[in-house]
Each structure stands twice: as C-alpha cells, then as structure tokens.
Amino acid sequence: MSPARRRTLALGLGVAAPTLALALGWLLAGLRERDMLAEQRQDELVQAAELLRAAVREGLEELRRREDARPFEHYGRFYRPPEVLALGEAVALSPLAGEPDDPRISAYFQLDPDGRVRTPYALEPGGSPRAVAVETLVAAAEFAPLRALSFGDGRASDGHALTATLNELGNAAYRDLADARRGDAGAAERAQTARLPQTSRNFVSWDAIQSQQAQSAPPRQQASAGPVFDAIQQQRAANSEGPAPSDMSKGTFLSRPVLSDIPQEAGPSLDYSPMAYLRLGDAVVLQRVVSHAGAGSVQGAVLDRGQLEGAWLTALVARHALPETTPTIAPASAVAGCALARPVHDEVLPGLAFCFPAGSPAPAGSLALQLGVLLGLGGVVAAAIAAIARAARRADELSAQKTAFVSAVSHELRTPLTTLRMHAEMLQEGLVAPERLPIFYDDLAHESVRLSRLVENVLAVAQLEEGRRVLQLRPGDLAAQIRDIVDDQARHVERRGFPPVELALPDEPVVVRSDPQAVEQILVNLLDNALKYAADARAAGLRVALEIAGAEAVLRVQDRGPGIPEADRDRVFDRFYRVARERDAHTPGTGLGLALVRELARGHGGEATAHARAGGGAELQVRLPLAPAPARPT
C-alpha cells in the first residue's frame, strides 16, 4: 500500500473513529438528559402539589379563624349589637339569619343541652323550611357523635339557663320593645326592668371541654362523643408542628359596656372551645362547644361540599397553579393515570386528589440521524470551534451574572422580609412602646414599598422578555407627570438622607405619547440608582431636568456620585451588569433597574444613555419622541 493511501486511510480512520465515538456519546448524553428532565419535571410537580395543598390548608384555616371569632349570640335569631345605642335597635336580627357571607357555608345551627336544635332562621325551630332542613340534617344518625357533645341540663347554678336562654332573653326583649311601641303598658314596663347579662368569653382547650363533659354527662353519652374528641386529637397531632390554629386559643374577652335602653348586668363567663372541622358521613361541619356551670351547647356551621369541591377548588387551582403544572381534581380512587397525585386535604376533603398529568414525552431520536448530522458537521468543526468558544465564554459570563443576580435578589428580598417579620412579631407580641409605633409603621410601609419595587422590576423585565408587556401609549404632559412622580418619591429621598430633588421643568406642557406606568418605572428606577451610587455625596442632592431637543423630550437625572466609567456607560443598561468597583461591592442592587429603563424607553420609540455630568457625577438621559401636533381644522 502506497504512503498516500496509508495517509488517506489513517486520516479516514482518524475522522471515522472520533465521529463514531461522538455519535455514541451524543446518544448516551441524550438519554441522560431525558432522565434528568424527567426527574426535574417530577420535582416541579411535587413543589406545585405542596404549594396547592398549603393554599387549601390556609384557605380552610382562614375560614375556621373567622368562624372562631363569632360570639355565641350570633347563633340566635336576635342579638345585642354592641355599637347600637337607639331604643328601637337595642336588639337586632342576627347576621347569620340571611344567606351566609361565604359560599362555602350552607347553614348555621346550635344544639342545646336538652337536645333541642336551634337555627338563626326562625324564632322557633320548625318555623321555616330552611330551619326544618337544618334540623333534619342535624337529627340524622351521622350527627349522633356531635349531638352527644352537648351536656348538662342547661341550667346554671343561679337559676338562669345557658346559651339558649341568653338568646331567648334577646328575643323576649325584642318582642317587648315592639309591643311597647304599639302601646302595650305591660311590655313597656318589662322592657324597662329587663336585665340582659353582659357575658365574657373564656377560651379553653378541647381537653377542658372533655373534662367538663366527663363530669356532667352519663357514660353512654361520653362514649358517643368519643369519636369527635378522637378526630380533634388526630387533627392536633397532624398540625403539631405548624402554627397555632387561632390567635384566640386562650384568654378572656369581656364585651365592653355600652349605652342601651335595656339595662345591663354582669353575666356569666362562657367557656369557648376552638372551632374544629368534623366529618359526619357525607357532611362536613365547623363546630365548637360553648359551656358554663356544667352545661354545654354545640354551635356549628355546615359546609357546602359541592361549593368546596367545585368552584372554590377550581378558583384556588387557577390562582396558585403554574400553567405548565396545572392539575385536575380527581377522586382519590381514580389517580392511576396521573404523573403525580396528592390528596387535597386529609381531614376536610379526603376523597379528592390533585392529579398532575404527564408532560410531553421526549423525542426518541435516531442514531442514524445523529451520525449523519455529525458527519455533516465534520467539515465545519474547525470554523465552529471559535464560535463555540466565544459562546461558551458568553455563557459563562451570563451564568456568573445570573448567579450574582440570584444572590443579589435573595439579599434584597431577605432584608425587607427580615424587617417586616421582626417588626410584625414585635407588634404581635406587644413589645413596642406606644411612642415608637409610628416608627415601626413607617418602617413596615417603607420595606413593603422596597419589596414591591423589586418584585415589579423583576416581573416587568420578564414580561418584556416574553413579549407580554404591551405599552398603552396616549398623549400626556410629561412635565406634570415627572413633577408628580418626584413629589411621590420625596419621602423615599428624605429617608435616604438626601435633600429635596432639584427640578428643572419647562413652564409649558411637554406632550408625549407615553404609558404613564412605564414612565413612572423609568423615573423611579433612575432616582433609585442615583440614591444608591451617590450616597457619599448626599449633600449635593439630585437634579431632575426636562427639556425639548428637536422632536424629542430629554429627561435628565443627575447626581454628584462617582460617575460611570466611559467603558461601562453603554453596558450599564445590560441585564445583570453592574460596574465592578470596590467601593460599590456592598451597594445593594440586582442589575435590572437600568436594563428596564432602556427597554421601556425603546418601547416608546426612544433611547436611554449614560453620560458624565459636568463638574463630576453621572447623568442618565431618556429621550422620548414628542407627540405630533393635532391637525388644525381647515
């Protein structure tokens, strides 16, 4: 074999062997990538499921806390509103007598110690079809454990009945007032001598209620109520690592004395247990026990399961689920085809699950196609190496910038969140002196605005990148808008230790076609940038100027800070880019503010540029086209 043929064969083998190795490596890498994508998809589904489950728990807990706060008087037909002073309104219709203010609740009821079922829907049980329906439901066999919760004979040691009679006192006083207005002298005398008890609320645990029942109920009744206490105990065990179910878990609340045409007298201190969810057959109720002097009544709200499983869960999924991880709500027994299934709520809705569908399968690919592509690319490998190297360097730069951005955003989020949490906890625990409350409120408002601004910038950049941000351009006076924005930011500027911003605006209106919200984001980001980097020159202050240059309006934001090096004046508008200076190493920022300024300016048909300010400092300019003058009528 000639040397030329040997060299050709060696060259062919030298090209074929690496090509075959690359093809096999590409195939294996594709398989590994598919496995990694599947694992990543599974992790995303698990996170999405936990987010939705947490939203369900919070929604049901918010409902429980709200019902927990209702006083027992609301479960009667009438009650005494503490804010009413007029004689004719000393007793008012219960707010529960109409349609529930939450569609998840269908009806309210009260079980008295004597077994009587009361509702707010009629003066006497059976007085309305709705009352009959509720009484029939509560009298069903499934509600037997709940009925067994009420105990005692309903008579306190002083001869007054418990909650039933307290409600009846309100009803009787209401009827006496109505009869007195019609001229009934006896009713008028009774209204003058009536004494409505001024009750206080004492919040106790379910263990205390169980102890009271053990002292006042026969063994058979205690056994019947046992499943309720067991279910509540299981809920407490499941939530033992979470937050306390209610801020009203202990302590005593005394209704404040008020003026009323019906005299007040000291009444009993009623024990309230926390509201707890309970499943009774197909029904779900929120219930508690209100007790006094060895007798207890059960008060509860019947939940509308159709509303919970239908409109409420559907709206919750639409609000909290991401488009690519939106599940369906399926019976727990029909989740075999789900990529991931998680129960909606273990206690209230155990028969339902979030069913996440499987994603689109990855293409299988073809080894022959891969080999063909690699052979075809063999001729351009040399030329592509330089481009790949440049792309790799650029990818490294972007990766480093994004890593710095994530770190900066984390730091920027952590600072306001830490302040908000610390101040909220101190306010919650009453550790703030009254004279310092304005300072705490001001700090909370400031950090909330700071957090909101960061989130708005990140969302705005994402919307622009995805093409979802459409600017609504309409003619307006740019000078007036700038003056309003600077006035709104005056307090923020003052907090940073700067003097008021110097304004240099034309006397005549400067009309441009602009999106007012986008203009506000532009100017607020420019001011915030100047406040951060000119902190060492606070005394010199900031200057905002507006002038007309040809067919453009030129907005200038000037400071006396260190300025921007000439080599960086164009790059400062790149996403995630920050000037590398030792003095600015600890200056907070995400590298998105000026990038957003340029993209919004270009969205208006304008431009954003950076310059050196005469005498030292930086000047950032935004140019926006002037609106065309309206055509004169002919």
XYZ file of C-alpha atoms in Angstrom:
634
model
C 0.000 0.000 0.000
C 1.426 3.357 -1.019
C 2.200 6.040 1.577
C -0.557 8.276 0.129
C -3.169 5.547 0.568
C -1.902 4.858 4.078
C -2.151 8.552 4.925
C -5.669 8.688 3.444
C -6.678 5.572 5.392
C -5.182 6.948 8.570
C -6.987 10.247 8.000
C -10.229 8.369 7.303
C -9.837 6.252 10.401
C -8.862 9.343 12.356
C -12.072 11.053 11.294
C -14.355 7.982 11.450
C -13.287 6.798 14.906
C -13.862 10.138 16.688
C -17.106 10.581 14.757
C -18.385 7.191 15.918
C -17.295 7.961 19.475
C -19.050 11.336 19.324
C -22.216 9.701 17.984
C -22.287 7.166 20.805
C -21.519 9.895 23.349
C -24.257 12.115 21.948
C -26.745 9.270 22.157
C -25.833 8.479 25.768
C -25.895 12.166 26.674
C -29.370 12.440 25.148
C -30.607 9.534 27.212
C -29.103 11.014 30.384
C -30.614 14.396 29.593
C -34.033 12.819 29.127
C -33.723 11.135 32.522
C -32.642 14.410 34.144
C -35.560 16.265 32.557
C -37.944 13.608 33.865
C -36.525 13.993 37.382
C -36.716 17.772 37.129
C -40.331 17.553 35.964
C -41.153 15.286 38.900
C -39.561 17.722 41.355
C -41.543 20.601 39.833
C -44.772 18.646 40.209
C -44.018 17.836 43.862
C -43.360 21.522 44.615
C -46.523 22.579 42.771
C -48.579 19.986 44.682
C -47.263 21.144 48.059
C -47.990 24.756 47.125
C -51.603 23.915 46.284
C -52.040 21.806 49.428
C -50.698 24.696 51.503
C -53.136 27.085 49.793
C -56.043 24.725 50.616
C -54.930 24.485 54.258
C -54.587 28.250 54.555
C -57.994 28.859 52.940
C -59.730 26.441 55.316
C -57.782 27.782 58.298
C -58.803 31.348 57.435
C -62.443 30.219 57.334
C -62.002 28.462 60.707
C -60.399 31.540 62.306
C -63.203 33.780 61.083
C -65.927 31.498 62.413
C -63.946 31.112 65.652
C -64.302 34.844 66.228
C -68.108 34.853 66.115
C -69.759 35.340 69.525
C -72.314 32.777 70.599
C -75.140 35.347 70.412
C -74.989 35.285 66.590
C -76.398 31.758 66.563
C -79.734 33.014 67.923
C -82.411 34.753 65.903
C -81.683 38.122 67.565
C -78.694 39.536 69.447
C -77.472 42.748 71.034
C -75.083 44.623 68.685
C -72.600 46.438 70.987
C -72.454 49.503 68.721
C -76.214 50.232 68.760
C -77.498 52.907 71.149
C -81.073 53.568 69.995
C -84.014 52.087 71.873
C -85.617 50.717 68.745
C -82.456 48.823 67.740
C -81.197 47.580 71.094
C -81.814 44.033 69.810
C -81.080 43.323 66.147
C -81.523 40.467 63.693
C -78.552 38.078 63.756
C -76.106 38.461 60.849
C -76.412 34.682 60.385
C -80.151 34.856 59.707
C -79.698 35.561 55.999
C -77.556 33.885 53.374
C -74.027 33.037 54.653
C -71.446 35.623 53.627
C -69.130 32.795 52.497
C -70.429 30.429 49.779
C -68.525 27.540 51.410
C -71.029 27.607 54.331
C -74.615 26.500 53.774
C -76.195 26.894 57.250
C -75.615 27.501 60.986
C -77.097 25.615 63.935
C -76.935 25.224 67.725
C -77.506 22.059 69.797
C -78.732 22.795 73.313
C -78.088 20.521 76.326
C -81.679 19.315 76.192
C -81.170 18.078 72.605
C -83.078 20.943 71.010
C -81.779 22.142 67.615
C -81.809 25.905 67.079
C -81.075 27.924 63.949
C -80.965 31.658 63.206
C -83.608 31.205 60.531
C -86.794 31.307 62.653
C -87.948 32.402 66.111
C -88.812 28.783 66.945
C -87.476 25.505 65.485
C -89.521 24.398 62.522
C -90.608 27.960 61.744
C -89.188 27.942 58.200
C -88.332 25.365 55.506
C -84.665 26.197 55.888
C -84.812 25.662 59.638
C -86.583 22.327 59.084
C -83.896 21.215 56.615
C -81.101 22.057 59.053
C -82.891 20.364 61.954
C -83.412 17.232 59.830
C -79.740 17.148 58.896
C -78.538 17.596 62.485
C -81.004 14.948 63.678
C -79.600 12.348 61.246
C -77.769 9.298 62.563
C -74.410 10.542 61.267
C -74.668 13.552 63.609
C -75.095 11.406 66.732
C -71.489 11.948 67.954
C -71.925 15.703 67.536
C -75.252 15.716 69.400
C -73.543 13.818 72.221
C -71.114 16.725 72.680
C -73.767 18.889 74.374
C -74.036 18.082 78.066
C -75.804 19.132 81.275
C -79.372 20.261 81.692
C -78.806 23.828 80.502
C -79.477 25.345 83.951
C -76.748 27.281 85.710
C -76.421 27.356 89.498
C -78.108 30.775 89.723
C -81.257 29.503 88.047
C -80.591 31.074 84.635
C -80.449 28.913 81.563
C -77.295 28.707 79.491
C -76.894 29.900 75.894
C -80.423 29.007 74.842
C -81.955 31.280 77.466
C -79.457 34.041 76.767
C -80.652 34.010 73.178
C -84.253 33.822 74.358
C -83.675 36.880 76.563
C -82.711 38.794 73.450
C -85.812 37.522 71.628
C -88.077 38.400 74.564
C -86.555 41.873 74.916
C -87.028 42.445 71.186
C -90.716 41.452 71.385
C -91.287 43.623 74.476
C -89.790 46.639 72.695
C -92.024 46.039 69.662
C -95.152 45.675 71.859
C -94.191 48.783 73.868
C -94.131 50.867 70.668
C -97.645 49.663 69.925
C -98.831 50.953 73.321
C -98.646 47.831 75.482
C -98.038 49.216 79.000
C -97.038 45.825 80.412
C -94.479 45.326 77.666
C -93.086 48.812 78.292
C -92.698 48.011 81.996
C -90.951 44.723 81.204
C -88.603 46.461 78.774
C -87.623 48.943 81.493
C -86.942 46.251 84.064
C -85.267 43.689 81.792
C -81.654 42.854 82.508
C -79.570 41.454 79.668
C -76.467 39.705 81.001
C -73.086 41.161 79.998
C -71.188 37.957 79.224
C -67.457 37.402 78.936
C -65.669 34.869 76.739
C -63.144 32.422 78.163
C -61.294 30.373 75.545
C -60.456 26.849 76.711
C -58.972 23.749 75.110
C -60.863 20.710 73.886
C -59.274 18.764 76.730
C -61.040 21.104 79.178
C -64.355 20.585 77.351
C -63.867 16.812 77.504
C -63.217 17.060 81.256
C -66.387 19.143 81.729
C -68.422 16.600 79.792
C -66.968 13.754 81.849
C -68.332 15.475 84.965
C -71.781 16.309 83.565
C -72.703 13.600 81.021
C -73.539 9.918 81.574
C -71.033 7.268 80.406
C -73.095 6.289 77.358
C -73.163 9.903 76.129
C -69.431 10.250 76.746
C -68.827 7.127 74.658
C -70.991 8.515 71.835
C -68.994 11.764 71.825
C -65.688 9.894 71.894
C -65.198 9.826 68.072
C -65.411 13.634 67.985
C -62.682 14.072 70.592
C -60.576 11.407 68.832
C -60.908 13.201 65.484
C -59.930 16.534 67.060
C -56.973 14.875 68.772
C -55.802 13.498 65.422
C -56.069 16.950 63.841
C -53.997 18.422 66.661
C -51.356 15.715 66.199
C -51.226 16.322 62.434
C -50.815 20.070 62.971
C -48.482 19.828 65.983
C -45.518 21.229 64.028
C -47.499 24.021 62.373
C -48.628 27.395 63.718
C -51.260 27.696 66.408
C -54.700 27.325 64.817
C -56.012 30.594 66.201
C -54.869 33.742 67.929
C -57.827 33.301 70.302
C -56.712 29.963 71.739
C -56.645 31.203 75.299
C -57.536 34.186 77.458
C -60.728 36.003 78.281
C -62.584 38.652 76.272
C -65.128 40.874 78.040
C -67.652 42.727 75.918
C -67.173 46.457 76.550
C -70.070 48.170 78.353
C -72.291 50.233 76.072
C -75.260 52.523 76.470
C -78.528 50.754 75.806
C -82.199 51.245 76.550
C -82.169 47.761 78.087
C -80.120 47.831 81.318
C -77.066 45.587 81.584
C -75.993 43.300 84.390
C -72.955 41.159 84.942
C -73.474 37.817 83.233
C -71.697 34.501 83.160
C -68.221 33.798 81.814
C -68.756 31.327 78.981
C -66.085 28.804 78.012
C -65.396 28.594 74.268
C -63.548 25.713 72.645
C -61.702 26.410 69.371
C -63.611 25.726 66.167
C -62.665 22.350 64.654
C -63.526 20.588 61.397
C -65.507 17.355 61.683
C -66.706 14.901 59.038
C -70.083 13.305 59.737
C -70.960 10.910 56.931
C -71.088 12.987 53.750
C -71.357 16.254 55.682
C -68.507 18.477 56.933
C -69.067 20.910 59.792
C -67.110 23.513 61.705
C -68.142 23.138 65.338
C -67.314 24.178 68.874
C -68.711 23.841 72.386
C -69.827 26.852 74.470
C -70.226 25.879 78.142
C -70.971 27.335 81.553
C -71.597 25.874 85.011
C -71.636 22.242 83.938
C -73.671 22.638 80.758
C -72.535 22.976 77.167
C -74.118 23.764 73.798
C -72.682 22.834 70.404
C -72.556 25.561 67.773
C -71.614 24.798 64.209
C -71.598 25.710 60.537
C -72.450 23.163 57.837
C -70.061 23.377 54.888
C -71.284 23.178 51.313
C -69.236 20.271 49.902
C -70.366 20.996 46.349
C -69.001 24.546 46.622
C -65.770 23.345 48.271
C -65.086 20.623 45.699
C -66.269 22.691 42.749
C -65.999 26.438 42.411
C -63.688 27.026 45.401
C -61.068 24.402 44.496
C -61.230 25.331 40.808
C -60.600 29.007 41.611
C -57.804 28.088 44.009
C -56.041 25.979 41.363
C -56.430 28.736 38.771
C -54.945 31.273 41.202
C -51.981 29.278 42.516
C -51.007 26.720 39.842
C -48.480 27.470 37.108
C -49.658 26.909 33.512
C -47.190 24.072 32.964
C -48.098 22.349 36.248
C -51.882 22.765 36.398
C -53.568 19.676 37.864
C -57.103 18.378 37.645
C -59.173 17.494 40.711
C -59.973 13.799 40.676
C -61.371 11.209 43.092
C -58.607 9.644 45.151
C -59.563 6.260 43.724
C -59.034 7.341 40.101
C -55.449 8.617 40.019
C -53.778 5.662 38.279
C -53.055 7.693 35.144
C -51.585 10.699 36.950
C -47.892 11.559 36.745
C -48.258 12.679 40.376
C -51.238 12.588 42.754
C -51.501 14.287 46.127
C -54.539 14.420 48.471
C -56.264 17.797 48.548
C -56.881 17.877 52.320
C -56.611 14.918 54.667
C -59.390 15.932 57.099
C -61.951 18.015 55.184
C -61.686 16.619 51.629
C -60.006 13.199 51.949
C -61.724 11.726 48.909
C -60.134 14.153 46.439
C -56.643 14.438 44.970
C -54.681 16.823 42.780
C -53.888 14.872 39.597
C -50.914 16.207 37.623
C -50.787 14.960 34.018
C -47.607 13.610 32.479
C -45.589 16.002 30.335
C -44.929 15.564 26.625
C -42.620 12.597 26.011
C -39.108 13.427 24.852
C -38.408 12.577 21.204
C -36.767 9.189 20.807
C -34.202 10.436 18.313
C -32.331 8.325 15.811
C -28.747 7.084 15.915
C -28.551 7.196 12.119
C -29.720 10.823 12.112
C -27.200 11.715 14.807
C -24.390 10.051 12.855
C -25.426 11.839 9.696
C -25.546 15.221 11.430
C -22.129 14.656 12.997
C -20.605 13.638 9.639
C -22.159 16.687 8.018
C -20.774 18.942 10.734
C -17.301 17.459 10.364
C -16.470 19.924 7.598
C -17.363 22.971 9.669
C -15.920 21.849 13.027
C -12.815 23.966 12.668
C -14.803 27.090 11.851
C -17.267 26.388 14.634
C -14.635 25.985 17.352
C -14.013 29.714 17.590
C -17.744 30.476 17.659
C -18.345 27.785 20.279
C -15.502 29.137 22.389
C -16.974 32.636 22.203
C -20.422 31.293 23.012
C -19.033 29.331 25.947
C -17.303 32.408 27.297
C -20.508 34.379 26.872
C -22.486 31.609 28.581
C -20.033 31.665 31.471
C -20.407 35.412 31.733
C -24.204 35.157 31.681
C -24.109 32.342 34.202
C -21.919 34.398 36.505
C -24.175 37.429 36.039
C -27.313 35.386 36.712
C -25.682 33.810 39.767
C -24.839 37.288 41.028
C -28.395 38.368 40.204
C -29.916 35.484 42.165
C -27.626 36.283 45.081
C -28.496 39.975 44.889
C -32.232 39.296 44.646
C -32.003 36.901 47.586
C -30.201 39.543 49.621
C -32.603 42.274 48.520
C -35.584 40.098 49.435
C -34.105 38.932 52.726
C -33.502 42.454 54.069
C -37.102 43.779 53.788
C -38.596 40.404 54.670
C -36.473 40.216 57.822
C -37.535 43.722 58.835
C -41.197 43.017 58.088
C -41.169 39.758 60.032
C -39.257 41.170 63.021
C -41.458 44.263 63.290
C -44.653 42.233 62.828
C -43.634 39.759 65.549
C -42.740 42.586 67.949
C -46.077 44.290 67.258
C -47.912 40.979 67.654
C -46.243 40.292 70.998
C -46.810 43.851 72.274
C -43.096 44.611 72.653
C -43.286 48.067 71.037
C -43.739 51.121 73.213
C -46.628 53.350 72.100
C -44.337 56.241 71.289
C -42.354 54.029 68.887
C -45.381 52.722 66.993
C -45.204 55.436 64.271
C -41.568 54.484 63.613
C -42.458 50.808 63.285
C -45.391 51.557 60.994
C -43.189 53.783 58.852
C -40.528 51.047 58.619
C -43.154 48.473 57.618
C -44.513 50.758 54.891
C -41.020 51.596 53.619
C -39.855 47.990 53.447
C -43.130 46.948 51.784
C -42.604 49.573 49.075
C -38.994 48.438 48.657
C -40.059 44.808 48.308
C -42.855 45.729 45.906
C -40.469 47.745 43.732
C -38.021 44.836 43.476
C -40.768 42.410 42.503
C -42.232 44.872 39.978
C -38.833 45.268 38.290
C -38.298 41.515 38.028
C -41.825 40.956 36.687
C -41.559 43.860 34.255
C -38.304 42.524 32.771
C -39.821 39.036 32.470
C -42.918 40.439 30.754
C -40.840 42.446 28.300
C -38.646 39.431 27.577
C -41.671 37.227 26.903
C -43.484 39.908 24.900
C -46.389 40.063 27.373
C -45.884 43.730 28.282
C -47.806 45.949 25.854
C -47.359 49.676 26.412
C -50.554 51.731 26.345
C -49.390 54.962 24.695
C -51.534 58.060 24.947
C -50.781 61.800 24.813
C -49.968 63.441 28.127
C -47.946 66.205 29.773
C -44.596 64.618 30.619
C -43.541 67.590 32.767
C -46.602 67.296 35.012
C -46.120 63.579 35.365
C -42.458 64.000 36.312
C -43.420 66.567 38.951
C -45.997 64.172 40.447
C -43.561 61.258 40.494
C -40.833 63.316 42.196
C -43.367 64.509 44.775
C -44.390 60.891 45.461
C -40.733 59.907 45.916
C -39.914 62.832 48.207
C -40.327 60.813 51.370
C -38.145 58.000 49.988
C -35.447 60.529 49.065
C -35.625 62.093 52.515
C -35.259 58.699 54.220
C -32.031 58.151 52.311
C -30.605 61.358 53.769
C -30.776 63.456 50.571
C -32.141 66.989 50.280
C -35.248 67.504 48.120
C -34.734 66.755 44.435
C -33.994 69.840 42.342
C -36.492 70.123 39.486
C -35.848 71.966 36.221
C -39.010 71.645 34.137
C -40.397 73.788 31.295
C -43.274 76.118 32.079
C -45.188 74.900 29.029
C -46.590 71.354 28.772
C -44.330 68.774 27.114
C -46.730 66.460 25.321
C -45.506 62.948 24.505
C -47.288 59.704 23.714
C -46.390 57.557 26.685
C -47.521 54.816 29.037
C -47.826 56.599 32.433
C -46.966 53.451 34.405
C -43.871 52.838 32.276
C -42.744 56.462 32.662
C -43.119 56.114 36.421
C -40.983 52.948 36.389
C -38.333 54.732 34.305
C -38.021 57.737 36.609
C -38.300 55.759 39.868
C -35.516 53.389 38.748
C -33.299 56.314 37.696
C -33.834 58.015 41.064
C -33.222 54.793 42.956
C -29.986 54.213 41.008
C -28.791 57.718 41.844
C -29.695 57.335 45.533
C -27.643 54.117 45.768
C -24.487 55.226 43.977
C -24.385 58.864 45.099
C -24.758 58.022 48.805
C -21.337 59.553 49.562
C -22.470 62.838 48.009
C -25.876 63.199 49.657
C -25.371 66.858 50.449
C -25.062 67.693 46.752
C -28.509 66.214 46.146
C -30.111 65.066 42.900
C -31.360 67.045 39.922
C -34.126 66.100 37.502
C -34.409 68.175 34.335
C -36.647 68.047 31.258
C -36.083 69.897 28.022
C -37.107 69.727 24.383
C -34.421 68.923 21.817
C -35.803 68.929 18.284
C -38.582 66.368 18.061
C -37.677 64.731 21.373
C -38.216 65.306 25.078
C -34.993 64.737 27.013
C -35.244 63.647 30.655
C -32.030 64.027 32.665
C -31.383 62.576 36.136
C -28.114 63.934 37.577
C -26.111 63.184 40.719
C -22.700 64.037 42.195
C -21.636 60.447 42.840
C -18.501 58.757 41.454
C -19.903 58.730 37.918
C -19.802 55.885 35.394
C -16.529 54.985 33.648
C -16.678 55.655 29.917
C -16.104 51.986 29.062
C -19.171 50.988 31.108
C -21.626 53.711 30.040
C -23.334 51.536 27.471
C -23.038 48.228 29.341
C -24.802 49.533 32.484
C -28.040 49.108 30.548
C -27.376 45.386 30.027
C -29.294 42.976 32.214
C -27.478 41.873 35.366
C -24.482 44.086 34.599
C -23.004 46.180 37.404
C -19.864 48.314 37.305
C -17.034 46.443 39.035
C -15.813 48.895 41.679
C -14.518 48.097 45.122
C -16.411 50.973 46.715
C -19.714 49.638 45.268
C -19.148 45.992 46.221
C -21.662 46.173 49.074
C -24.141 48.501 47.359
C -27.485 46.642 47.042
C -28.872 46.071 43.592
C -29.893 43.420 41.078
C -28.633 44.849 37.767
C -32.178 45.101 36.370
C -33.188 48.708 37.027
C -31.306 50.407 34.180
C -31.952 47.490 31.810
C -35.662 48.025 32.391
C -35.235 51.777 31.823
C -33.666 51.235 28.368
C -36.228 48.620 27.266
C -39.159 50.815 28.324
C -37.600 53.838 26.595
C -37.178 51.842 23.389
C -40.754 50.643 23.727
C -41.751 54.328 23.406
C -39.551 54.734 20.333
C -36.853 56.480 22.390
C -33.487 55.639 23.926
C -31.624 55.693 27.262
C -27.960 56.720 27.547
C -25.383 57.421 30.261
C -23.043 60.437 30.362
C -20.597 62.196 32.649
C -22.007 65.218 34.432
C -20.063 68.436 34.171
C -18.355 69.066 37.487
C -18.419 65.380 38.474
C -21.055 62.720 38.822
C -23.333 60.856 36.444
C -26.130 61.938 34.132
C -28.628 59.404 32.799
C -30.752 60.550 29.869
C -34.004 59.203 28.488
C -35.215 60.531 25.146
C -38.874 60.162 24.179
C -40.484 61.362 20.897
C -42.827 64.325 21.190
C -46.455 63.745 20.267
C -47.345 65.161 16.828
C -49.284 68.403 16.983
C -53.003 67.985 16.246
C -54.038 68.948 12.742
C -55.661 72.355 12.519
C -59.213 72.366 11.167
C -59.484 73.692 7.634
